[in-house]
Coordinates of C-alpha atoms and ligand atoms in Angstrom, one line a residue:
M268 CA 30.6 -9.6 18.6
K269 CA 33.8 -7.3 18.2
R270 CA 33.9 -3.7 18.1
R271 CA 35.4 -3.9 14.4
D272 CA 32.2 -5.8 13.2
F273 CA 29.7 -3.3 14.6
T274 CA 32.0 -0.4 12.8
K275 CA 31.5 -2.2 9.6
K276 CA 27.7 -2.9 9.9
V277 CA 26.7 0.4 11.3
G278 CA 27.3 4.3 9.9
I279 CA 29.4 6.7 11.8
G280 CA 25.9 8.4 12.6
S281 CA 24.9 5.6 14.4
L282 CA 28.1 4.8 16.1
S283 CA 28.0 8.4 17.7
T284 CA 24.9 7.3 19.5
L285 CA 26.8 4.3 20.9
L286 CA 29.3 6.9 22.4
V287 CA 27.1 8.7 24.8
S288 CA 25.4 5.5 25.4
D289 CA 27.5 2.0 25.8
I290 CA 25.5 -1.2 25.4
V291 CA 25.8 -2.8 28.7
Y292 CA 26.2 -7.0 28.3
K293 CA 27.4 -6.3 25.0
E294 CA 29.7 -9.1 25.3
L295 CA 26.4 -11.3 25.8
I296 CA 25.0 -10.3 22.3
P297 CA 24.3 -13.6 20.4
N298 CA 26.8 -13.8 17.3
G299 CA 25.4 -12.6 14.3
Y300 CA 22.5 -10.6 16.1
V301 CA 22.0 -6.7 15.3
P302 CA 20.8 -5.0 18.4
L303 CA 17.7 -2.8 17.5
I304 CA 19.5 0.5 17.5
F305 CA 21.4 -0.5 14.6
Q306 CA 18.7 -1.9 12.6
E307 CA 17.5 -0.6 9.5
P308 CA 14.4 1.8 9.9
D309 CA 11.3 0.6 8.2
P310 CA 11.1 3.2 5.3
F311 CA 7.4 3.4 4.7
K312 CA 6.8 4.3 8.7
L313 CA 10.1 6.6 8.4
F314 CA 8.6 8.5 5.6
H315 CA 5.0 7.9 5.9
K316 CA 4.7 5.9 2.7
D317 CA 2.0 3.3 1.2
P318 CA 3.5 -0.2 1.4
G319 CA 2.9 -0.5 -2.1
M320 CA 5.8 2.0 -2.9
V321 CA 9.0 0.5 -3.9
V322 CA 12.4 1.0 -2.5
L323 CA 15.2 1.5 -5.0
N324 CA 18.1 2.3 -2.7
N325 CA 18.5 2.9 0.7
K326 CA 21.7 4.7 0.8
P327 CA 20.7 7.4 0.0
W328 CA 16.7 6.6 0.3
N329 CA 15.1 6.4 -3.1
M330 CA 11.5 5.3 -3.6
E331 CA 9.0 5.1 -6.4
A332 CA 5.3 5.0 -6.7
R333 CA 3.5 2.6 -9.0
A334 CA 1.3 3.7 -11.7
H335 CA -2.0 2.7 -10.0
L336 CA -0.9 4.7 -6.9
L337 CA -0.6 7.7 -8.7
N338 CA -4.5 8.2 -9.4
D339 CA -5.2 10.9 -7.2
D340 CA -5.4 14.3 -9.0
I341 CA -3.0 15.9 -6.5
T342 CA -0.4 13.4 -5.4
P343 CA -0.5 12.7 -1.3
N344 CA 2.8 12.3 0.6
K345 CA 2.2 8.6 0.8
Y346 CA 2.4 8.0 -2.8
M347 CA 5.2 10.8 -3.6
F348 CA 8.4 9.5 -5.0
I349 CA 11.6 10.1 -3.2
R350 CA 14.5 11.0 -4.6
N351 CA 17.8 11.8 -2.4
N352 CA 21.5 12.1 -3.7
G353 CA 22.8 12.7 -0.1
I354 CA 21.8 12.3 3.8
I355 CA 18.7 13.8 5.0
P356 CA 19.5 16.4 7.2
E357 CA 19.4 15.3 10.8
N358 CA 18.3 17.4 13.8
L359 CA 17.0 20.6 11.9
D360 CA 16.3 23.5 13.9
V361 CA 13.9 26.0 11.9
Q362 CA 14.3 28.7 14.5
K363 CA 18.0 28.9 13.2
W364 CA 17.2 28.3 9.6
R365 CA 18.6 31.0 7.5
L366 CA 18.1 31.2 3.6
V367 CA 21.3 33.3 2.4
I368 CA 21.1 34.9 -1.2
D369 CA 24.4 35.6 -2.7
G370 CA 26.3 35.0 -5.8
E371 CA 28.5 37.2 -8.2
S372 CA 25.3 39.1 -9.6
V373 CA 23.7 39.8 -6.3
K374 CA 23.1 43.5 -5.3
R375 CA 22.4 43.3 -1.6
P376 CA 23.3 39.8 -0.4
K377 CA 20.8 39.1 2.6
S378 CA 20.0 36.3 4.9
Y379 CA 16.5 35.6 5.9
T380 CA 14.7 33.4 8.6
I381 CA 11.8 31.1 7.5
N382 CA 9.9 33.7 9.4
D383 CA 11.1 36.4 7.4
L384 CA 10.1 34.7 4.0
K385 CA 6.7 33.8 5.4
T386 CA 5.6 37.4 6.4
N387 CA 7.4 39.8 4.3
F388 CA 6.6 38.0 1.1
R389 CA 3.0 37.3 -0.6
H390 CA 2.3 33.8 -0.7
Y391 CA 1.2 31.7 -3.8
T392 CA 0.0 27.8 -4.2
Y393 CA 0.3 26.1 -7.4
Q394 CA 0.0 22.4 -8.4
L395 CA 3.6 21.7 -10.0
T396 CA 4.5 18.4 -11.8
L397 CA 8.0 17.2 -10.5
E398 CA 9.3 14.4 -12.7
C399 CA 12.8 13.1 -12.2
G400 CA 14.8 13.4 -15.1
G401 CA 15.7 9.8 -14.9
N402 CA 12.2 8.5 -14.5
G403 CA 11.8 5.5 -16.9
R404 CA 15.6 4.7 -17.0
S405 CA 15.0 1.0 -16.4
E406 CA 14.1 0.5 -20.0
F407 CA 16.8 2.0 -21.7
D408 CA 19.2 -0.6 -23.7
P409 CA 22.3 -0.7 -23.1
P410 CA 21.3 -0.2 -19.6
A411 CA 22.3 3.2 -17.8
K412 CA 23.7 3.5 -14.6
G413 CA 21.7 5.0 -11.6
N414 CA 18.2 4.1 -9.9
Q415 CA 16.3 2.0 -11.8
W416 CA 13.2 4.0 -12.1
T417 CA 10.2 2.5 -13.9
V418 CA 7.4 5.0 -14.2
G419 CA 6.8 6.4 -10.8
A420 CA 9.3 9.3 -10.0
V421 CA 6.5 11.6 -10.8
S422 CA 4.3 13.7 -8.6
C423 CA 1.9 16.7 -8.8
A424 CA 1.5 18.0 -5.4
N425 CA 0.0 21.4 -4.1
W426 CA 2.7 23.8 -3.1
T427 CA 2.4 26.9 -1.1
G428 CA 5.3 29.5 -0.7
I429 CA 6.7 32.5 -2.0
R430 CA 7.9 33.6 -5.4
L431 CA 11.6 33.2 -5.9
R432 CA 11.0 36.1 -8.0
D433 CA 9.9 38.4 -5.1
V434 CA 12.9 37.2 -3.1
L435 CA 15.4 38.1 -6.2
E436 CA 14.0 41.3 -6.6
D437 CA 14.1 42.1 -2.9
V438 CA 18.2 41.6 -2.9
G439 CA 18.5 42.9 -6.5
Y440 CA 20.7 41.7 -9.3
T441 CA 23.1 43.1 -11.8
N442 CA 22.5 42.7 -15.6
D443 CA 24.8 39.9 -15.9
A444 CA 22.7 37.6 -14.0
V445 CA 22.2 34.3 -16.0
Y446 CA 21.5 31.5 -13.7
I447 CA 20.5 30.7 -10.0
G448 CA 22.2 27.9 -8.2
Y449 CA 20.8 26.4 -5.1
H450 CA 22.5 24.9 -1.8
G451 CA 20.8 22.4 0.4
A452 CA 21.5 21.3 4.0
D453 CA 21.6 17.5 3.1
M454 CA 25.0 16.2 3.3
H455 CA 27.3 14.5 1.0
L456 CA 27.2 10.3 1.3
S457 CA 30.7 10.7 2.3
R458 CA 29.7 13.0 5.2
N459 CA 32.4 15.4 4.1
P460 CA 31.1 18.8 4.9
N461 CA 33.0 20.1 2.0
K462 CA 31.1 18.4 -0.7
A463 CA 27.6 18.9 -1.7
A464 CA 25.2 16.0 -2.5
I465 CA 23.8 18.2 -5.4
S466 CA 23.7 21.7 -6.2
R467 CA 21.8 22.6 -9.5
G468 CA 19.7 25.6 -10.5
C469 CA 18.3 27.1 -13.7
P470 CA 18.4 29.9 -15.8
M471 CA 17.1 33.5 -14.8
A472 CA 14.1 33.2 -16.9
K473 CA 13.0 30.2 -15.2
A474 CA 14.1 31.4 -11.9
L475 CA 11.8 34.7 -12.4
Q476 CA 8.5 32.7 -13.6
E477 CA 5.3 33.2 -11.4
E478 CA 5.4 29.4 -10.5
T479 CA 8.7 29.0 -9.4
L480 CA 8.2 29.2 -5.5
L481 CA 10.3 29.0 -2.4
A482 CA 7.7 26.4 -0.8
F483 CA 7.1 25.9 2.8
K484 CA 3.9 23.7 2.6
M485 CA 3.0 20.7 0.4
N486 CA -0.5 19.8 0.3
D487 CA -1.6 22.5 3.0
K488 CA 1.1 20.9 5.6
D489 CA 4.6 21.7 6.5
I490 CA 6.8 19.8 3.7
P491 CA 7.7 16.3 5.0
L492 CA 11.3 16.2 5.9
A493 CA 12.1 13.9 3.2
H494 CA 10.8 16.2 0.7
G495 CA 12.8 19.3 1.8
Y496 CA 11.5 20.7 5.2
P497 CA 11.5 23.3 5.9
L498 CA 12.1 25.1 2.3
R499 CA 12.3 24.0 -0.9
L500 CA 12.7 25.1 -4.4
V501 CA 9.8 24.1 -6.7
A502 CA 10.3 24.6 -10.5
G503 CA 7.7 22.7 -11.9
G504 CA 7.9 21.3 -15.5
W505 CA 11.7 20.9 -15.4
P506 CA 13.7 18.0 -14.2
A507 CA 12.8 17.7 -10.4
S508 CA 16.8 18.0 -9.7
V509 CA 16.2 21.6 -10.3
S510 CA 13.8 21.8 -7.2
G511 CA 16.5 21.9 -4.4
K512 CA 15.3 20.6 -1.2
W513 CA 16.3 22.0 2.5
L514 CA 17.1 25.2 0.8
K515 CA 19.8 27.1 2.7
G516 CA 21.0 29.3 -0.1
I517 CA 20.6 30.5 -3.8
S518 CA 23.5 32.2 -5.6
I519 CA 22.7 34.5 -8.2
R520 CA 25.2 33.6 -10.7
N521 CA 27.0 35.6 -13.6
K522 CA 27.5 32.1 -15.5
V523 CA 25.9 28.7 -15.8
H524 CA 26.0 27.6 -12.3
D525 CA 28.6 24.9 -11.7
G526 CA 27.5 23.0 -8.6
E527 CA 27.5 19.4 -7.9
K528 CA 25.8 17.7 -10.8
M529 CA 25.4 20.4 -13.1
G530 CA 28.6 19.3 -15.2
G531 CA 29.6 16.2 -16.9
S532 CA 26.9 13.5 -17.8
S533 CA 24.7 14.5 -14.9
Y534 CA 21.3 15.7 -16.0
R535 CA 22.6 16.4 -19.5
I536 CA 21.9 14.6 -22.7
P537 CA 23.8 14.4 -26.0
C538 CA 22.7 17.8 -27.9
E539 CA 22.6 16.0 -31.2
A540 CA 20.9 12.2 -31.1
V541 CA 23.3 9.4 -30.8
A542 CA 23.5 5.7 -31.4
P543 CA 22.4 3.6 -28.4
G544 CA 25.9 2.9 -26.3
E545 CA 27.8 5.4 -28.6
K546 CA 30.4 7.3 -26.5
V547 CA 29.6 11.1 -26.1
F548 CA 32.0 13.7 -25.1
T549 CA 30.9 16.2 -22.4
E550 CA 31.2 19.3 -24.4
D551 CA 28.6 17.6 -26.7
M552 CA 26.0 17.3 -24.0
C553 CA 23.3 19.7 -23.1
I554 CA 21.9 20.5 -19.8
I555 CA 18.3 19.3 -19.6
E556 CA 15.6 22.0 -19.3
S557 CA 11.8 21.5 -19.9
M558 CA 10.6 18.0 -19.7
P559 CA 9.1 16.1 -22.6
V560 CA 5.3 15.5 -23.0
K561 CA 4.4 12.3 -21.3
S562 CA 1.2 10.3 -19.8
L563 CA 0.6 7.7 -17.1
I564 CA -2.7 5.5 -17.0
T565 CA -3.3 5.4 -13.3
A566 CA -6.8 3.5 -13.4
P567 CA -7.5 0.5 -13.7
K568 CA -4.4 -1.3 -12.4
S569 CA -2.6 -3.3 -15.1
G570 CA -3.2 -6.9 -15.2
G571 CA -7.1 -6.8 -14.5
M572 CA -10.0 -8.8 -15.8
L573 CA -13.1 -7.7 -17.8
L574 CA -16.4 -9.3 -18.5
Q575 CA -16.8 -9.6 -22.2
G576 CA -19.5 -6.9 -23.5
K577 CA -18.5 -4.4 -20.5
S578 CA -16.6 -1.3 -21.1
L579 CA -13.8 -0.4 -19.3
D580 CA -13.0 3.0 -17.9
I581 CA -9.5 4.2 -18.1
R582 CA -8.1 7.5 -16.3
G583 CA -4.6 9.0 -15.9
H584 CA -2.6 12.1 -16.0
A585 CA -0.4 13.8 -18.9
W586 CA 2.2 16.7 -18.5
A587 CA 4.3 18.2 -21.0
G588 CA 7.3 20.4 -19.0
E589 CA 6.8 24.1 -20.0
L590 CA 4.1 23.4 -22.3
E591 CA 0.3 22.2 -22.1
V592 CA -0.9 19.0 -23.0
A593 CA -3.1 19.2 -26.2
K594 CA -4.5 15.8 -26.8
V595 CA -4.2 12.2 -25.3
T596 CA -5.2 9.2 -27.3
Y597 CA -5.3 5.7 -26.6
S598 CA -4.9 2.2 -28.7
I599 CA -5.8 -1.3 -28.0
D600 CA -4.0 -2.6 -31.0
F601 CA -0.3 -1.7 -30.4
G602 CA -0.4 1.9 -31.9
S603 CA -2.3 0.7 -35.0
S604 CA -5.0 3.0 -34.3
W605 CA -5.7 5.6 -31.9
K606 CA -9.0 7.1 -30.3
E607 CA -9.2 10.5 -28.4
C608 CA -9.5 10.4 -24.8
T609 CA -11.4 13.2 -22.9
L610 CA -8.8 15.6 -21.6
E611 CA -8.9 18.1 -18.8
K612 CA -7.4 21.6 -18.9
P613 CA -4.4 22.2 -16.2
V614 CA -5.4 23.8 -12.6
N615 CA -2.7 26.3 -13.2
R616 CA 0.3 26.2 -15.6
L617 CA 2.9 23.2 -14.9
A618 CA 0.0 21.2 -13.2
W619 CA -0.6 17.9 -14.9
Q620 CA -3.7 17.5 -16.8
H621 CA -6.5 14.3 -16.3
F622 CA -7.5 12.3 -18.9
S623 CA -10.3 9.3 -19.1
A624 CA -11.8 7.5 -21.8
I625 CA -14.5 4.4 -22.1
V626 CA -13.0 1.5 -23.6
D627 CA -14.5 -1.3 -25.6
F628 CA -13.1 -4.6 -26.6
P629 CA -14.3 -6.5 -29.6
K630 CA -13.9 -10.0 -28.2
K631 CA -12.3 -12.2 -25.5
G632 CA -8.7 -12.4 -25.0
Y633 CA -5.5 -10.3 -23.8
Y634 CA -5.3 -6.6 -24.8
E635 CA -2.7 -3.7 -24.0
I636 CA -4.1 -0.1 -23.6
W637 CA -1.4 2.4 -24.7
A638 CA -1.9 5.9 -23.9
R639 CA -0.2 8.7 -26.0
A640 CA -0.1 12.7 -25.2
E641 CA 0.6 15.4 -27.4
D642 CA 2.0 18.9 -26.4
T643 CA 0.6 22.2 -27.9
H644 CA 3.5 22.2 -30.2
G645 CA 2.7 18.8 -31.9
N646 CA 5.5 16.7 -30.0
K647 CA 4.1 13.1 -29.2
Q648 CA 5.2 10.6 -27.0
P649 CA 7.2 7.9 -28.8
M650 CA 5.5 4.4 -28.7
V651 CA 8.3 2.6 -27.3
L652 CA 11.6 4.3 -26.5
P653 CA 13.0 7.7 -27.2
G654 CA 16.7 8.5 -28.2
W655 CA 19.3 6.6 -26.2
N656 CA 21.5 8.6 -23.8
P657 CA 24.3 7.7 -21.5
K658 CA 22.5 8.5 -18.3
G659 CA 19.2 7.0 -19.3
Y660 CA 17.1 10.3 -18.9
L661 CA 13.8 11.6 -20.5
N662 CA 12.2 8.1 -21.2
N663 CA 8.5 9.3 -22.1
A664 CA 7.6 6.2 -23.8
C665 CA 3.9 5.4 -24.1
H666 CA 2.7 3.9 -20.7
R667 CA 0.7 0.7 -21.3
I668 CA -1.5 -1.5 -18.8
A669 CA -2.6 -5.2 -19.5
V670 CA -6.3 -6.3 -19.5
K671 CA -7.8 -9.6 -19.9
V672 CA -11.3 -9.8 -21.5
V673 CA -13.1 -13.3 -20.3
Ligands
LIG823 N1 19.1 19.2 -1.5 C1 18.7 18.4 -2.4 N2 17.5 18.5 -3.2 C2 17.1 17.6 -4.2 C3 17.7 16.6 -4.4 C4 18.8 16.1 -3.3 O1 19.4 14.9 -3.4 N3 19.1 17.2 -2.5 N4 17.4 15.5 -5.2 C5 16.8 16.1 -6.3 C6 16.2 15.4 -7.4 S1 17.4 14.4 -8.5 C7 15.0 15.1 -7.5 S2 14.2 13.9 -8.9 C8 13.8 15.9 -6.6 C9 13.1 14.8 -5.8 O2 12.0 15.4 -5.1 P1 11.4 14.6 -4.0 O3 12.2 13.6 -3.3 O4 10.6 15.7 -3.2 O5 10.2 13.6 -4.8 O6 14.8 16.6 -5.7 C10 15.8 17.0 -6.1 N5 16.2 18.1 -4.9
LIG824 MO1 16.1 13.4 -10.1

């Protein structure tokens, strides 16, 4: 195999490995054979994910869960979706890691070690729902570009860390502070060090909420590398793109943060509803803030069979961005009539809520069970699809499972 063929097959990252250890007998490699060192890693092993997870993209890595995999009250790592915009940081050294707080509106710019953060601020633990703004994108028509998420880009893990608010108060900020922007250690796909893969943020009001964390633990363990080790921002209830992973910096801004993926049509929707496929100008797009009300039936798995005369236990989770879910109902007649589910209160604000119901069927045949959540402001999930938008965000349509009664 010619050197040029190697270069085509592998990334620059792996090539540098080649420079330190040349392949002996490389002229004897059979045509078309890719040496192990260049073979794609198994993402399930690499990220400790369940084999039932679905890989949507490998450059960068994007993986989603299936509805029935999300049945746990607290999402374990093996079922947590991965959404990367760039390259996961390599050769990370926690001893040398610094979080730098800067920006136009910071009073005393400061740099903290992980140890400073862990020892000088109080720790808090919350269950926080993180849903990718693009979850459900695959159903939009006309289709939207991007990862074709179905329903599995949502999680609710137990996050431990310190309040972003406490750190912002430690450095101090001036009256003109309006937004924070995060900076992560991941690299842009081009490996150009001057480009950020993503650098988003949120208004000060969200940054100052009690539940907005600089987290260093997920489900009582160090955060897995793919999810932002050693430090990540967690802003539950907002598009998960606000929750910056591999956090190296926070800028306190005197204007809306203008980092990568804050502008254009990224994580923005038309401020006013548009017809499907309609062209929308950038100035008519608004930044997505709180996520809309949504629910997911996580048990049983869609496509099961049930003996006639038996009732079926269903359960799942519901969440509503900044709001609480007030009610979840289900329908077995394609939305003609609805019955109420039992709904639990959230463990804390911004945690998803669990619902359940015992469902009876009138006779043999094929059924669909639809679940529909309503938030405390009376907003309900749309039965089929919400308003179309160019990037296919915020699809909070009712989830449904198929059941055959035999
Ligand atoms: N540094 C950094 N932070 C990031 C991202 C990223 O690519 N780089 N992706 C964002 C997006 S779009 C989402 S949906 C969530 C995904 O978090 P997860 O991979 O832990 O599930 O991380 C957000 N934070
Ligand atoms: Mo996302």
